[in-house]
PDB file of C-alpha atoms in Angstrom:
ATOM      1  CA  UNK A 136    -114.525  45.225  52.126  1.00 50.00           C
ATOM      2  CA  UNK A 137    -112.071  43.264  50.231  1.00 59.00           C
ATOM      3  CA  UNK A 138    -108.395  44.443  49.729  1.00 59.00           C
ATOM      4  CA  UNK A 139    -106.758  44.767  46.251  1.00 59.00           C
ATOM      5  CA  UNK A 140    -104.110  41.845  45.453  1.00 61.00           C
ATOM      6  CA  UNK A 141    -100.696  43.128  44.107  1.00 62.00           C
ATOM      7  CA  UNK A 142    -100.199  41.826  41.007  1.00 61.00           C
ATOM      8  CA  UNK A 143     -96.898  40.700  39.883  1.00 60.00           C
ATOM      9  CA  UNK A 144     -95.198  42.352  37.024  1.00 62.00           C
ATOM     10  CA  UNK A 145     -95.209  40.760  33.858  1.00 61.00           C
ATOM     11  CA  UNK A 146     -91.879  39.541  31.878  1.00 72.00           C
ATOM     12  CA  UNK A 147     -92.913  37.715  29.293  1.00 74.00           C
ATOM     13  CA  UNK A 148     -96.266  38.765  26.423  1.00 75.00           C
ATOM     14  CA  UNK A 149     -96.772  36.949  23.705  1.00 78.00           C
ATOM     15  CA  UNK A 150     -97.580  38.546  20.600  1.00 79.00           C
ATOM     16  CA  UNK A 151    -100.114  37.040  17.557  1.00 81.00           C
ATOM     17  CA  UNK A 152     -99.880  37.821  13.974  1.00 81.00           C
ATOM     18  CA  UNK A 153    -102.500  38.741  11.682  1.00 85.00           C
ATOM     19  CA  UNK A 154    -102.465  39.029   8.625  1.00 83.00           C
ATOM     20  CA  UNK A 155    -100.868  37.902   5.298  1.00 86.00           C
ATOM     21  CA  UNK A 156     -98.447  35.079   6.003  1.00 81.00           C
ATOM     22  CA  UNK A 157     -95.909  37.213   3.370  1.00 81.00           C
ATOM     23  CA  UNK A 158     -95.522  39.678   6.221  1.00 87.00           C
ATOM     24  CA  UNK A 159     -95.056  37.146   9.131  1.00 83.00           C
ATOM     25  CA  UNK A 160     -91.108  36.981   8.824  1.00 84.00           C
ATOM     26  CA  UNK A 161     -90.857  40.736   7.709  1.00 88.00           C
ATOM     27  CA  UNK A 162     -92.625  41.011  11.651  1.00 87.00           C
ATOM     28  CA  UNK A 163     -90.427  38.949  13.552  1.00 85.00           C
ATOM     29  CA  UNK A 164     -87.121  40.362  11.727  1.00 88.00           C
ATOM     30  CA  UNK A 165     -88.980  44.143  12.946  1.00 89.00           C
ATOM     31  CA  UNK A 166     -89.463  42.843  16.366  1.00 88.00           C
ATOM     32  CA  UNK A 167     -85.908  40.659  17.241  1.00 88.00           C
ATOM     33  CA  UNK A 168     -84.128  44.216  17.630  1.00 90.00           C
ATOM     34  CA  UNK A 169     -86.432  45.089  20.690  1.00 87.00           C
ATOM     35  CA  UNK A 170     -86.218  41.911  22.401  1.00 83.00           C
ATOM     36  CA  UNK A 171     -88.850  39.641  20.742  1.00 84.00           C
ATOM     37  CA  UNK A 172     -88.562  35.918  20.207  1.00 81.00           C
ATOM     38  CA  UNK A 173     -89.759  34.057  17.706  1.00 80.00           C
ATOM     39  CA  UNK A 174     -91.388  31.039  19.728  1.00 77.00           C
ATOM     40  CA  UNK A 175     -93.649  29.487  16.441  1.00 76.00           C
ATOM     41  CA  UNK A 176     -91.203  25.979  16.554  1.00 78.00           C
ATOM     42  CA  UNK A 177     -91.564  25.812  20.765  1.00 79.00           C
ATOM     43  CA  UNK A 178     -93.736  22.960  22.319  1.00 82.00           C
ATOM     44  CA  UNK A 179     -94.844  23.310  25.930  1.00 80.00           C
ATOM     45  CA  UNK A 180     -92.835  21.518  28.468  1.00 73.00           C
ATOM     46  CA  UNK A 181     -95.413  18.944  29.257  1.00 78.00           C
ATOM     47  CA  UNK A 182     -95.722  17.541  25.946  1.00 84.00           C
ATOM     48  CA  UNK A 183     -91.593  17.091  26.016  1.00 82.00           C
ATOM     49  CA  UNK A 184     -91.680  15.618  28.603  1.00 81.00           C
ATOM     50  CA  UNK A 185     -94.818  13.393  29.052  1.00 86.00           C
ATOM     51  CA  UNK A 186     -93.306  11.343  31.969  1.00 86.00           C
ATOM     52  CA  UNK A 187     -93.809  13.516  34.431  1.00 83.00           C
ATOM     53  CA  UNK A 188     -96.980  14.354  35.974  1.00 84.00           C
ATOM     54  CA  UNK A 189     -98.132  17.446  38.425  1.00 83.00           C
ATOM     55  CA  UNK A 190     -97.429  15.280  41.332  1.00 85.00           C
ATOM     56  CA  UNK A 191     -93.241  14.636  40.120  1.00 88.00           C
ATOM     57  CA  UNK A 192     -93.054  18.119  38.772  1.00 88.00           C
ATOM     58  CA  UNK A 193     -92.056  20.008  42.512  1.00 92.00           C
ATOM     59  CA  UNK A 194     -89.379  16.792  42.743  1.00 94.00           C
ATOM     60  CA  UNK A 195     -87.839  17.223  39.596  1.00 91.00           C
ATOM     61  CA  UNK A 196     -87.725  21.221  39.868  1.00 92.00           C
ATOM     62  CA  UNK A 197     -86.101  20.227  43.410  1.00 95.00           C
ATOM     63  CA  UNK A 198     -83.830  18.380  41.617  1.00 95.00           C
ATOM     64  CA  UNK A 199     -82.727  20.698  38.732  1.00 93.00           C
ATOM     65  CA  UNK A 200     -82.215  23.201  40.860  1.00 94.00           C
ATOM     66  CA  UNK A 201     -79.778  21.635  43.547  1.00 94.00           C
ATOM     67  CA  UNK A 202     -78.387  20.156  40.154  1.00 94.00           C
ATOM     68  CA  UNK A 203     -77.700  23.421  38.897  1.00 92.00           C
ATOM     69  CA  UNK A 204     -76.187  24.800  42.235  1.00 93.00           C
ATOM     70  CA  UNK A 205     -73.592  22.061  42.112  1.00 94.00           C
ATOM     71  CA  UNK A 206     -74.420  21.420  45.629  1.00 95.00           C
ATOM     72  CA  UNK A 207     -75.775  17.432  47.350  1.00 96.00           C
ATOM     73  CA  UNK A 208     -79.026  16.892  48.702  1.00 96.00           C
ATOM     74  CA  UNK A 209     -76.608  16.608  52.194  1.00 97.00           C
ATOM     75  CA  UNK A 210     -75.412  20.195  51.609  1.00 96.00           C
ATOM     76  CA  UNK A 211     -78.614  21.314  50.972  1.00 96.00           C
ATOM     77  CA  UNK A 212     -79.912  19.276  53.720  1.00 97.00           C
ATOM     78  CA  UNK A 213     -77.496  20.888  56.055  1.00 96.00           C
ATOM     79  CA  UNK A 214     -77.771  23.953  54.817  1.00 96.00           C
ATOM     80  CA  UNK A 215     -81.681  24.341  55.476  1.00 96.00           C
ATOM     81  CA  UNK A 216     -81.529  22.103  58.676  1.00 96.00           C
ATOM     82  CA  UNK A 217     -83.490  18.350  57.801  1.00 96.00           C
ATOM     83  CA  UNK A 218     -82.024  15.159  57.249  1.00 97.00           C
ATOM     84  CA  UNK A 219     -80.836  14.189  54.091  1.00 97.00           C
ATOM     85  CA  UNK A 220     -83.505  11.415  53.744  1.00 97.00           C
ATOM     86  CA  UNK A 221     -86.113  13.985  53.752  1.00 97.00           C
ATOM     87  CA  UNK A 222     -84.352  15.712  50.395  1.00 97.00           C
ATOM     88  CA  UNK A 223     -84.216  12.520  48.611  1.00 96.00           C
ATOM     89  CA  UNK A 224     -88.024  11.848  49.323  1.00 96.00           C
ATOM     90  CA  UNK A 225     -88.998  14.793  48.072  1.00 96.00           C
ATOM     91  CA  UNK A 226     -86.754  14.734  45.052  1.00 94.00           C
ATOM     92  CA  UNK A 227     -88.685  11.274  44.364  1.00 93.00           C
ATOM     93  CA  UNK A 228     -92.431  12.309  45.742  1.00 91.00           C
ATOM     94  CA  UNK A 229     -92.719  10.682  48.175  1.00 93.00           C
ATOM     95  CA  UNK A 230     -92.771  13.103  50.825  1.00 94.00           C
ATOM     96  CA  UNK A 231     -94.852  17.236  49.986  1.00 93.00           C
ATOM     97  CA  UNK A 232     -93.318  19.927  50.422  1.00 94.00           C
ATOM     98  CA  UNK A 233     -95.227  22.534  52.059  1.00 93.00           C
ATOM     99  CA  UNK A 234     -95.019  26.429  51.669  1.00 95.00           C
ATOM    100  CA  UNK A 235     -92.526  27.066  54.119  1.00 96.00           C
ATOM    101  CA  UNK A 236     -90.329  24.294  53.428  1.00 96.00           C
ATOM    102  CA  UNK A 237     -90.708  25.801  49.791  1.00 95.00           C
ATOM    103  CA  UNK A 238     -89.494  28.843  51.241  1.00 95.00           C
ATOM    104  CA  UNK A 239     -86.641  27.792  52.714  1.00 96.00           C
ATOM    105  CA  UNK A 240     -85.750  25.245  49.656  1.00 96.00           C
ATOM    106  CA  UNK A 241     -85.692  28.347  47.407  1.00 94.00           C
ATOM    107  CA  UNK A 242     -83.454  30.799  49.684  1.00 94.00           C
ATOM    108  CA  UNK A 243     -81.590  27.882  49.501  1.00 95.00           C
ATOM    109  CA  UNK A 244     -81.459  27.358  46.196  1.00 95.00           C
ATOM    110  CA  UNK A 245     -81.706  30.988  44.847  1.00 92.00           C
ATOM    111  CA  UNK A 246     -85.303  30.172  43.124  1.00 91.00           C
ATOM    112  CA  UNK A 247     -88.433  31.525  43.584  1.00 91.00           C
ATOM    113  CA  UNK A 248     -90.356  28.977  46.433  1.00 92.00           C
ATOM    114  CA  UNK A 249     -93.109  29.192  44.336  1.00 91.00           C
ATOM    115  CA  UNK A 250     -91.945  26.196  41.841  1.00 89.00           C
ATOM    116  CA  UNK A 251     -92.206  24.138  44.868  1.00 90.00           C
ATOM    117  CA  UNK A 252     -95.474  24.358  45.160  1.00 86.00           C
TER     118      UNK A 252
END
């Protein structure tokens, strides 16, 4: 017998109008108040940013985030216990990193492992 999966809670929905395109704006105004966001002018991040593939995207999010601590890939290095060189070669894919190095990357880093991966 299979188990049930926990699914994760959701924070974001996404909402689709229909109906006159009058009444579009009158709709968003109605919904900023509870939280809504009017994402019509957004592009997805992969059409930004075209340079990077699947394969740079764990390296980059490696990046940003040790960027965004303020910390070096030493520090980090030291403070999950590898050599620096290892940091920098995943930072520039050429070196996976695996679920539990994921894991200990985003204790680390105060981000969810799972962009790792």
């Amino acid at each position: 017998m299979q188990a049930h999966t926990r699914k994760l809670p959701i924070e974001t929905i996404e909402l689709k109008f229909l109906g006159p395109i009058a009444n579009m704006a009158r709709a968003v105004e109605t919904l900023k108040p509870l939280g809504f966001v009017d994402t019509t002018d957004t592009i997805p991040w992969r059409e930004a940013y075209p340079e990077y593939s699947d394969e740079d995207f764990p390296g980059v999010c490696l990046r940003g985030a040790r960027y965004r601590e303020g910390i070096t890939q030493k520090q980090l290095a030291d403070m999950i216990g590898i050599p620096q060189r290892h940091i920098s070669m995943m930072e520039n894919g050429k070196r996976t990193i695996g679920k539990e190095m994921a894991k200990r990357l985003g204790k680390a880093l105060n981000i969810s492992y799972k962009v790792f991966l």
